Amino acid sequence: MNFFNRMIHKMYSLRFHVALLILLTGILPCIIIVNLFFYYFEQRSLHSEEIGISSQAQLLSNQIVTTGYLADPTISSVNTQLNTLGNIYSGRIMVIDSNMRVVKDTYNMYDGRTIVWTNVIQSASGALCSYYDADNHCIIVTVPITDPTDNTTIDGVLLVNKTTGTLEQNMEYYRSIGTIMILIVFILSTIMALVFSRNMTLPIHRMADRIGHMAKGVSHQELEEHGFTELRHMAEAFNSFADAMYKVDESRQEFVSNVSHELKTPLTSMKVLADSINSMGDGVPVELYQEFMGDITNEIDRETQIINDLLSLVRMDKSGANLNIAPVNLNELIELILKRLKPIAEKQEVELVMESFRPVTVEIDEVKFSLAISNLIENGIKYNKHGGFVHVSINADHRYCYIRVEDSGMGIPEESLDFIFERFYRVDKSHSREIGGTGLGLAITKNAINMHHGEIKVASVLGEGTTFDVRVPLNYIQQEVTES
Ligand code: ADP
């Protein structure tokens, strides 16, 4: 990663954003407050300066009128006052008559000249004007010279220019204090930003490291977090997720070992049978060969049956597997299944009875659903006694359809009821094997029902019979498939 990419990477980090936020919330208000303070402080100081200057100018203007200074600018008492004020203000004072002609300039530069300046013209019309010249560091105030006894006649304008050096020096002083304050806040904010952003992001890094460590399979430890509440919640959620993954992995391993075992059994039998034939030597009757070959064929059929069941199960297991949902007449479907299973039932001398309370149409994947119900009915036949029955009934309400498969067979022991839907679980292994069971039928049924968002329940009395109750929504609900 080059420098540029590293910078981009850092800029997208949570730490950078947290640090930036703390820095900005610290420094921005400080800059705004300091600048606002200086702005209003300057405005206020200038305003009070203007008030002071204009009241002095007002006094002088009265004196100019009463002494008749405009007609005789040599009056020494007024000149002294003008010069004194000019010195106090470190500035300049001009007395201008109504023709805009400078009668007196304390700098003696503009005497006799005509002044044309907006503020002077406005003051000649009676206005009091002031102007702050920041470049030349001075305030210029112009006041009309009016007769105090007769306020309507304006005889001229008095212009007072005061140097604002002291004010600016003060401002400069406060400004440097403000800058130091901003700098201190900046340094403190930076330290806080670095410390807090590190404290906030460190547990996340720690957590990520541990998750990475666990993902490598180095250890199956619990993720512990004692820091922020949110992170503790995250750790808890992760722990339950890891637990679920661990269970999935365990059940996968168990499944693989079961599959291997189940597939190995017919192969071992075939090998034993083949070895036996080989070891018999010459002169073995043909009937014996035929019998052995018949047994080998049976084992091959069994192997095929296991593989077919496994394939069905895998297809059902795929979450979100493609379901071909369509409205199906349930009564016709069950009739068809019973028709297909009739030969097996007759062979076992088991009576198949169907009872329908009403015609039911349900949205299902016909193939997968048929397989599920076939397995139940087939089990009812397989695990039955001669002369027994399998009773299938169909019912529905406004939301669900109900299918009940009831048999008069051997029943299932209570302690096995919780396990019969597990893959490869068989109550009586040897008996189930004898009658061609693979232990996958009910697992396939349960998966298929789950895919239709349905439910399956079992009740059984040992020696009397078993009842499977299936409930499936009439209208297929499009949502995530919940795994069993
Ligand atoms: P299998 O292929 O062995 O029949 P299943 O998954 O269909 O496998 O059934 C699991 C086990 O549950 C069976 O081996 C059997 O012992 C028991 N079982 C299932 N259905 C019935 C039933 N109707 N009556 C008695 N036992 C049953």
Coordinates of C-alpha atoms and ligand atoms in Angstrom, one line a residue:
M1 CA 0.0 0.0 0.0
N2 CA 1.5 3.3 -1.0
F3 CA 1.5 6.5 1.1
F4 CA -1.6 7.9 -0.7
N5 CA -3.6 4.7 -0.2
R6 CA -2.5 4.5 3.4
M7 CA -3.8 8.0 4.0
I8 CA -7.1 7.3 2.3
H9 CA -7.4 4.1 4.4
K10 CA -6.7 6.1 7.6
M11 CA -9.2 8.7 6.6
Y12 CA -11.9 6.1 6.4
S13 CA -11.1 4.8 9.8
L14 CA -13.5 5.3 12.8
R15 CA -10.6 6.6 14.8
F16 CA -9.9 9.4 12.3
H17 CA -13.6 10.4 12.4
V18 CA -13.9 10.3 16.2
A19 CA -10.6 12.3 16.5
L20 CA -11.8 14.9 13.9
L21 CA -15.2 15.2 15.6
I22 CA -13.6 15.9 19.0
L23 CA -11.1 18.3 17.5
L24 CA -13.8 20.2 15.6
T25 CA -16.2 20.4 18.6
G26 CA -13.4 21.7 20.7
I27 CA -11.8 24.2 18.4
L28 CA -14.6 25.5 16.2
P29 CA -16.7 27.0 19.0
C30 CA -13.6 28.5 20.5
I31 CA -12.6 30.3 17.3
I32 CA -16.2 31.5 16.7
I33 CA -16.5 32.8 20.3
V34 CA -13.1 34.6 20.3
N35 CA -13.8 36.2 17.0
L36 CA -17.3 37.3 17.9
F37 CA -15.9 38.7 21.2
F38 CA -13.3 40.8 19.3
Y39 CA -15.8 42.0 16.7
Y40 CA -18.3 43.3 19.4
F41 CA -15.5 44.6 21.6
E42 CA -14.1 46.7 18.6
Q43 CA -17.5 47.9 17.7
R44 CA -18.3 49.0 21.2
S45 CA -15.0 50.7 21.7
L46 CA -15.3 52.6 18.4
H47 CA -18.8 53.6 19.3
S48 CA -17.8 55.0 22.7
E49 CA -14.9 56.8 21.1
E50 CA -17.3 58.4 18.6
I51 CA -19.6 59.5 21.4
G52 CA -16.7 61.1 23.3
I53 CA -15.3 62.9 20.2
S54 CA -18.7 64.2 19.0
S55 CA -19.5 65.7 22.5
Q56 CA -16.1 67.5 22.5
A57 CA -16.8 68.7 19.0
Q58 CA -20.2 69.9 19.9
L59 CA -18.7 72.0 22.7
L60 CA -16.1 73.5 20.4
S61 CA -18.7 74.2 17.7
N62 CA -20.8 76.2 20.2
Q63 CA -17.8 78.2 21.1
I64 CA -17.0 78.8 17.4
V65 CA -20.5 80.3 17.0
T66 CA -20.6 82.4 20.1
T67 CA -17.1 83.9 19.5
G68 CA -17.8 84.5 15.8
Y69 CA -14.7 82.5 14.9
L70 CA -15.8 81.8 11.4
A71 CA -15.7 85.5 10.6
D72 CA -12.4 86.0 12.5
P73 CA -10.3 82.9 12.7
T74 CA -7.5 84.7 14.6
I75 CA -9.4 84.6 17.9
S76 CA -6.6 83.1 20.0
S77 CA -8.7 81.5 22.8
V78 CA -10.5 79.3 20.2
N79 CA -7.3 78.5 18.3
T80 CA -5.7 77.4 21.6
Q81 CA -8.6 75.1 22.3
L82 CA -8.5 73.7 18.8
N83 CA -4.8 73.0 19.0
T84 CA -5.1 71.5 22.6
L85 CA -7.8 69.1 21.5
G86 CA -5.8 68.2 18.4
N87 CA -2.8 67.4 20.5
I88 CA -4.9 65.4 23.0
Y89 CA -6.3 63.4 20.1
S90 CA -2.9 63.2 18.4
G91 CA -5.0 64.2 15.4
R92 CA -6.2 67.1 13.4
I93 CA -9.1 69.5 13.6
M94 CA -10.5 71.5 10.8
V95 CA -13.1 74.3 10.9
I96 CA -15.0 74.5 7.6
D97 CA -17.4 77.3 6.7
S98 CA -20.7 77.0 4.8
N99 CA -18.9 77.3 1.5
M100 CA -16.8 74.2 2.3
R101 CA -13.7 76.3 2.6
V102 CA -11.3 75.4 5.4
V103 CA -11.1 78.3 7.8
K104 CA -8.7 76.6 10.2
D105 CA -6.6 73.4 9.9
T106 CA -4.6 72.6 13.0
Y107 CA -2.0 71.1 10.7
N108 CA -1.9 74.4 8.8
M109 CA -2.0 72.5 5.5
Y110 CA -5.5 73.0 4.1
D111 CA -6.2 76.6 5.2
G112 CA -8.2 78.4 2.6
R113 CA -8.8 75.2 0.5
T114 CA -12.2 73.7 -0.3
I115 CA -13.2 70.3 1.1
V116 CA -15.5 68.1 -0.9
W117 CA -16.2 64.9 1.2
T118 CA -19.5 63.2 1.7
N119 CA -19.4 63.3 5.4
V120 CA -18.6 67.0 5.4
I121 CA -21.4 67.7 2.9
Q122 CA -23.9 65.6 5.0
S123 CA -22.8 67.5 8.2
A124 CA -23.3 70.8 6.3
S125 CA -26.9 69.6 6.0
G126 CA -27.2 69.0 9.8
A127 CA -26.1 65.4 10.2
L128 CA -23.5 64.1 12.7
C129 CA -21.2 61.7 10.8
S130 CA -18.4 59.5 11.9
Y131 CA -16.0 57.3 9.9
Y132 CA -13.4 54.8 11.1
D133 CA -10.4 54.7 8.8
A134 CA -8.8 51.4 9.7
D135 CA -5.9 51.8 7.2
N136 CA -4.9 55.2 8.7
H137 CA -5.8 54.2 12.2
C138 CA -8.1 57.1 13.0
I139 CA -11.7 58.1 13.6
I140 CA -13.1 61.1 11.8
V141 CA -16.1 62.8 13.2
T142 CA -17.9 65.7 11.5
V143 CA -20.5 67.9 13.3
P144 CA -22.5 70.8 12.0
I145 CA -21.6 74.2 13.5
T146 CA -25.0 75.6 14.5
D147 CA -26.1 78.6 16.5
P148 CA -27.2 77.1 19.9
T149 CA -30.0 79.7 20.2
D150 CA -31.2 79.0 16.7
N151 CA -30.7 75.4 15.7
T152 CA -31.9 75.9 12.1
T153 CA -28.9 77.9 10.7
I154 CA -25.8 75.9 9.9
D155 CA -22.7 78.1 9.7
G156 CA -20.2 75.4 8.9
V157 CA -18.7 72.0 9.8
L158 CA -16.2 71.0 12.4
L159 CA -14.1 68.0 11.5
V160 CA -12.3 66.2 14.3
N161 CA -9.8 63.5 13.4
K162 CA -8.6 61.3 16.3
T163 CA -5.8 58.7 16.1
T164 CA -7.0 55.3 17.3
G165 CA -3.5 54.0 18.1
T166 CA -4.2 53.1 21.8
L167 CA -7.5 51.4 20.9
E168 CA -5.7 49.3 18.3
Q169 CA -2.9 48.5 20.6
N170 CA -5.4 47.2 23.1
M171 CA -7.1 45.3 20.4
E172 CA -3.8 43.8 19.3
Y173 CA -3.0 42.8 22.9
Y174 CA -6.4 41.1 23.4
R175 CA -6.1 39.4 20.0
S176 CA -2.8 37.9 20.9
I177 CA -4.4 36.6 24.2
G178 CA -7.3 35.2 22.1
T179 CA -4.8 33.5 19.7
I180 CA -3.0 31.9 22.7
M181 CA -6.4 30.7 24.0
I182 CA -7.2 29.1 20.7
L183 CA -3.8 27.5 20.6
I184 CA -4.2 26.1 24.1
V185 CA -7.7 24.8 23.2
F186 CA -6.3 23.3 20.0
I187 CA -3.5 21.5 21.9
L188 CA -5.9 20.2 24.5
S189 CA -8.5 19.2 21.9
T190 CA -5.8 17.4 19.9
I191 CA -4.6 15.5 23.0
M192 CA -8.2 14.6 23.9
A193 CA -9.0 13.6 20.3
L194 CA -6.0 11.3 20.2
V195 CA -6.6 9.7 23.6
F196 CA -10.4 9.3 23.3
S197 CA -10.3 8.1 19.7
R198 CA -7.7 5.5 20.7
N199 CA -9.7 4.4 23.7
M200 CA -12.8 4.1 21.7
T201 CA -11.3 2.2 18.8
L202 CA -8.9 0.0 20.7
P203 CA -11.6 -2.4 22.0
I204 CA -12.9 -2.8 18.4
H205 CA -9.4 -3.7 17.1
R206 CA -9.0 -6.0 20.1
M207 CA -12.3 -7.7 19.2
A208 CA -11.5 -7.9 15.5
D209 CA -8.1 -9.5 16.4
R210 CA -9.8 -12.1 18.6
I211 CA -12.4 -12.9 16.0
G212 CA -9.7 -13.3 13.4
H213 CA -7.8 -15.5 15.8
M214 CA -11.0 -17.6 16.3
A215 CA -11.7 -17.7 12.6
K216 CA -8.3 -19.3 12.0
G217 CA -9.6 -22.1 14.2
V218 CA -6.7 -21.6 16.6
S219 CA -9.0 -21.7 19.6
H220 CA -12.7 -21.9 20.4
Q221 CA -12.7 -19.3 23.2
E222 CA -15.5 -17.0 24.2
L223 CA -15.2 -13.4 23.1
E224 CA -15.0 -11.3 26.2
E225 CA -15.6 -7.6 26.3
H226 CA -15.8 -5.5 29.4
G227 CA -15.7 -2.1 27.7
F228 CA -18.6 -0.1 26.1
T229 CA -22.1 -1.5 26.4
E230 CA -22.5 -1.6 22.6
L231 CA -19.3 -3.7 22.3
R232 CA -20.5 -6.0 25.0
H233 CA -23.7 -6.6 23.0
M234 CA -21.7 -7.2 19.9
A235 CA -19.5 -9.7 21.8
E236 CA -22.6 -11.5 23.1
A237 CA -24.1 -11.6 19.6
F238 CA -20.9 -12.8 18.2
N239 CA -20.6 -15.5 20.8
S240 CA -24.0 -16.9 20.0
F241 CA -23.2 -16.7 16.3
A242 CA -19.9 -18.6 17.0
D243 CA -21.8 -21.1 19.1
A244 CA -24.3 -21.7 16.3
M245 CA -21.4 -22.1 13.8
Y246 CA -19.7 -24.5 16.1
K247 CA -22.9 -26.6 16.4
V248 CA -23.3 -26.5 12.6
D249 CA -19.7 -27.7 12.2
E250 CA -20.2 -30.5 14.7
S251 CA -23.4 -31.7 13.1
R252 CA -21.7 -31.5 9.7
Q253 CA -18.9 -33.7 11.0
E254 CA -21.4 -36.1 12.5
F255 CA -23.3 -36.2 9.3
V256 CA -20.2 -36.9 7.2
S257 CA -19.2 -39.7 9.6
N258 CA -22.8 -41.1 9.6
V259 CA -22.9 -41.0 5.8
S260 CA -19.5 -42.7 5.5
H261 CA -20.7 -45.4 7.9
E262 CA -24.0 -46.0 6.2
L263 CA -22.4 -46.1 2.7
K264 CA -19.7 -48.5 4.0
T265 CA -22.1 -51.0 5.5
P266 CA -23.5 -52.3 2.1
L267 CA -20.0 -52.2 0.6
T268 CA -18.7 -54.4 3.5
S269 CA -21.5 -56.8 3.1
M270 CA -20.8 -57.0 -0.7
K271 CA -17.2 -57.6 -0.1
V272 CA -17.9 -60.4 2.4
L273 CA -20.3 -62.0 0.0
A274 CA -17.9 -61.7 -2.9
D275 CA -15.0 -63.1 -0.8
S276 CA -17.2 -66.0 0.3
I277 CA -18.0 -66.9 -3.4
N278 CA -14.3 -66.7 -4.2
S279 CA -13.3 -68.8 -1.3
M280 CA -15.8 -71.6 -2.2
G281 CA -13.7 -72.9 -5.0
D282 CA -15.0 -75.2 -7.8
G283 CA -18.0 -77.4 -7.6
V284 CA -20.3 -74.9 -5.8
P285 CA -23.9 -75.4 -6.9
V286 CA -25.3 -72.7 -9.2
E287 CA -28.2 -72.1 -6.7
L288 CA -25.7 -71.0 -4.1
Y289 CA -24.1 -68.6 -6.6
Q290 CA -27.5 -67.2 -7.5
E291 CA -28.4 -66.7 -3.8
F292 CA -25.1 -64.8 -3.2
M293 CA -25.6 -62.7 -6.3
G294 CA -29.1 -62.0 -5.2
D295 CA -27.8 -60.8 -1.8
I296 CA -25.2 -58.6 -3.6
T297 CA -27.9 -57.1 -5.8
N298 CA -29.9 -56.3 -2.6
E299 CA -26.9 -54.5 -1.1
I300 CA -26.5 -52.5 -4.3
D301 CA -30.2 -51.5 -4.2
R302 CA -29.7 -50.4 -0.6
E303 CA -26.7 -48.4 -1.5
T304 CA -28.6 -46.8 -4.3
Q305 CA -31.5 -46.1 -1.9
I306 CA -29.2 -44.4 0.6
I307 CA -27.6 -42.2 -2.1
N308 CA -31.0 -41.3 -3.5
D309 CA -32.3 -40.3 -0.1
L310 CA -29.1 -38.3 0.6
L311 CA -29.5 -36.4 -2.7
S312 CA -33.2 -35.6 -1.8
L313 CA -32.0 -34.4 1.6
V314 CA -29.3 -32.2 0.1
R315 CA -31.7 -30.7 -2.3
M316 CA -34.1 -29.9 0.6
D317 CA -31.3 -28.6 2.7
K318 CA -30.3 -25.8 0.3
S319 CA -31.8 -22.8 2.0
G320 CA -34.0 -20.9 -0.4
A321 CA -33.9 -24.0 -2.7
N322 CA -36.0 -23.4 -5.8
L323 CA -39.5 -24.3 -4.8
N324 CA -41.9 -24.8 -7.7
I325 CA -44.9 -23.3 -5.9
A326 CA -48.3 -23.8 -7.5
P327 CA -51.9 -24.4 -6.3
V328 CA -52.4 -28.1 -6.0
N329 CA -55.6 -30.1 -5.3
L330 CA -54.5 -31.9 -2.1
N331 CA -57.2 -34.5 -2.2
E332 CA -56.1 -35.6 -5.7
L333 CA -52.5 -35.5 -4.7
I334 CA -53.0 -37.8 -1.6
E335 CA -55.1 -40.2 -3.7
L336 CA -52.3 -40.5 -6.2
I337 CA -49.7 -41.1 -3.4
L338 CA -52.0 -43.8 -1.9
K339 CA -52.5 -45.4 -5.3
R340 CA -48.7 -45.6 -5.8
L341 CA -48.2 -47.1 -2.4
K342 CA -51.1 -49.6 -2.7
P343 CA -48.9 -52.5 -4.0
I344 CA -46.5 -52.2 -1.0
A345 CA -49.5 -52.0 1.4
E346 CA -51.1 -55.0 -0.1
K347 CA -47.9 -56.9 0.2
Q348 CA -47.8 -56.1 3.9
E349 CA -51.5 -56.7 4.2
V350 CA -52.0 -53.2 5.5
E351 CA -55.2 -51.4 4.6
L352 CA -54.9 -47.8 3.3
V353 CA -57.9 -45.5 4.1
M354 CA -58.3 -41.9 3.0
E355 CA -60.8 -39.5 4.6
S356 CA -61.3 -36.0 3.3
F357 CA -63.4 -33.4 5.2
R358 CA -63.5 -31.0 2.3
P359 CA -61.8 -30.3 -1.0
V360 CA -58.5 -28.5 -0.3
T361 CA -56.3 -26.5 -2.7
V362 CA -52.9 -25.5 -1.3
E363 CA -49.9 -23.7 -2.7
I364 CA -47.0 -26.1 -2.6
D365 CA -44.1 -27.6 -4.5
E366 CA -45.9 -30.8 -5.6
V367 CA -42.8 -33.0 -6.0
K368 CA -41.2 -32.1 -2.6
F369 CA -44.5 -32.2 -0.7
S370 CA -45.4 -35.5 -2.2
L371 CA -42.1 -36.9 -1.1
A372 CA -42.8 -35.7 2.5
I373 CA -46.2 -37.3 2.7
S374 CA -45.1 -40.5 0.9
N375 CA -42.4 -41.0 3.5
L376 CA -45.0 -40.7 6.3
I377 CA -47.5 -43.2 4.7
E378 CA -44.7 -45.5 3.7
N379 CA -43.4 -45.6 7.2
G380 CA -47.0 -46.3 8.4
I381 CA -47.0 -49.3 6.1
K382 CA -43.4 -50.4 6.9
Y383 CA -43.6 -50.2 10.6
N384 CA -47.1 -51.9 10.7
K385 CA -48.3 -55.4 11.4
H386 CA -50.2 -57.7 9.1
G387 CA -53.8 -56.8 9.0
G388 CA -53.1 -53.3 10.2
F389 CA -54.2 -49.9 8.7
V390 CA -52.9 -46.6 7.7
H391 CA -55.5 -43.8 7.9
V392 CA -54.9 -40.6 6.0
S393 CA -57.2 -37.6 6.6
I394 CA -57.3 -34.1 5.1
N395 CA -58.9 -31.0 6.5
A396 CA -58.5 -27.2 6.3
D397 CA -59.5 -24.0 7.8
H398 CA -59.2 -20.5 6.3
R399 CA -55.4 -20.4 6.8
Y400 CA -54.0 -23.9 7.0
C401 CA -54.5 -27.4 5.6
Y402 CA -54.1 -30.4 8.0
I403 CA -52.9 -33.8 7.0
R404 CA -53.0 -36.6 9.6
V405 CA -51.3 -40.0 9.0
E406 CA -52.3 -42.5 11.6
D407 CA -51.2 -46.1 11.7
S408 CA -51.9 -49.2 13.8
G409 CA -48.2 -50.2 13.8
M410 CA -45.6 -50.9 16.4
G411 CA -45.4 -47.4 17.7
I412 CA -42.3 -45.4 18.7
P413 CA -40.9 -45.5 22.3
E414 CA -41.3 -42.1 24.1
E415 CA -37.6 -41.6 24.5
S416 CA -37.1 -41.8 20.7
L417 CA -39.8 -39.3 19.8
D418 CA -37.4 -36.4 20.1
F419 CA -34.9 -38.0 17.7
I420 CA -36.8 -39.6 14.9
F421 CA -36.5 -36.5 12.6
E422 CA -32.7 -36.6 12.9
R423 CA -30.7 -37.9 10.0
F424 CA -29.9 -41.6 10.2
Y425 CA -31.8 -42.1 13.4
R426 CA -33.6 -45.4 13.7
V427 CA -35.3 -46.8 16.7
D428 CA -34.3 -50.3 15.9
K429 CA -31.4 -50.3 13.5
S430 CA -31.4 -53.9 12.4
H431 CA -35.2 -54.0 11.9
S432 CA -35.2 -50.8 10.0
R433 CA -32.4 -52.1 7.8
E434 CA -34.2 -55.3 7.3
I435 CA -37.2 -53.5 5.9
G436 CA -35.1 -51.2 3.8
G437 CA -35.0 -48.0 5.9
T438 CA -32.2 -45.6 5.6
G439 CA -33.0 -43.3 8.6
L440 CA -33.3 -40.3 6.3
G441 CA -37.0 -40.5 5.4
L442 CA -38.4 -38.4 8.3
A443 CA -35.5 -35.9 8.0
I444 CA -36.5 -35.3 4.4
T445 CA -40.1 -35.0 5.4
K446 CA -39.4 -32.4 8.1
N447 CA -37.2 -30.3 5.8
A448 CA -39.8 -30.4 3.1
I449 CA -42.6 -29.3 5.5
N450 CA -40.3 -26.5 6.9
M451 CA -39.6 -25.2 3.4
H452 CA -43.4 -24.7 3.1
H453 CA -43.4 -22.9 6.5
G454 CA -45.4 -25.8 7.9
E455 CA -45.2 -27.9 11.1
I456 CA -45.1 -31.6 11.8
K457 CA -45.9 -33.3 15.1
V458 CA -45.8 -36.9 16.2
A459 CA -47.7 -38.8 18.9
S460 CA -47.2 -42.5 19.5
V461 CA -48.2 -45.3 21.8
L462 CA -45.8 -48.3 21.8
G463 CA -47.5 -51.4 20.4
E464 CA -50.6 -49.5 19.4
G465 CA -49.6 -47.1 16.6
T466 CA -48.3 -43.7 15.6
T467 CA -49.9 -40.4 14.4
F468 CA -48.2 -37.7 12.4
D469 CA -49.9 -34.4 12.1
V470 CA -48.9 -32.0 9.4
R471 CA -50.0 -28.4 9.1
V472 CA -49.1 -26.2 6.1
P473 CA -50.3 -22.6 5.2
L474 CA -52.8 -22.7 2.3
N475 CA -51.0 -19.7 0.7
Y476 CA -47.3 -20.0 0.4
I477 CA -45.5 -17.2 2.4
Q478 CA -42.5 -15.8 0.6
Q479 CA -39.9 -15.4 3.3
E480 CA -36.5 -16.8 4.5
V481 CA -36.7 -20.5 5.1
T482 CA -36.3 -21.3 8.7
E483 CA -33.9 -24.2 9.2
S484 CA -35.0 -26.9 11.6
Ligands
ADP1 P1 -36.3 -45.1 8.0 O1 -35.8 -45.0 6.6 O2 -35.4 -46.0 8.8 O3 -37.7 -45.5 8.0 P2 -37.2 -42.6 8.9 O4 -36.4 -41.3 9.1 O5 -38.3 -42.6 8.0 O6 -36.1 -43.7 8.6 O7 -37.7 -43.0 10.4 C1 -36.8 -43.0 11.4 C2 -37.2 -44.0 12.5 O8 -38.4 -43.7 13.1 C3 -37.4 -45.4 11.8 O9 -36.2 -46.1 11.7 C4 -38.4 -46.0 12.8 O10 -37.7 -46.7 13.8 C5 -39.2 -44.8 13.3 N1 -40.5 -44.6 12.7 C6 -40.8 -43.8 11.7 N2 -42.1 -43.8 11.4 C7 -42.6 -44.8 12.2 C8 -43.9 -45.3 12.3 N3 -45.0 -44.9 11.6 N4 -44.1 -46.3 13.2 C9 -43.1 -46.7 14.0 N5 -41.9 -46.2 13.9 C10 -41.6 -45.3 13.0

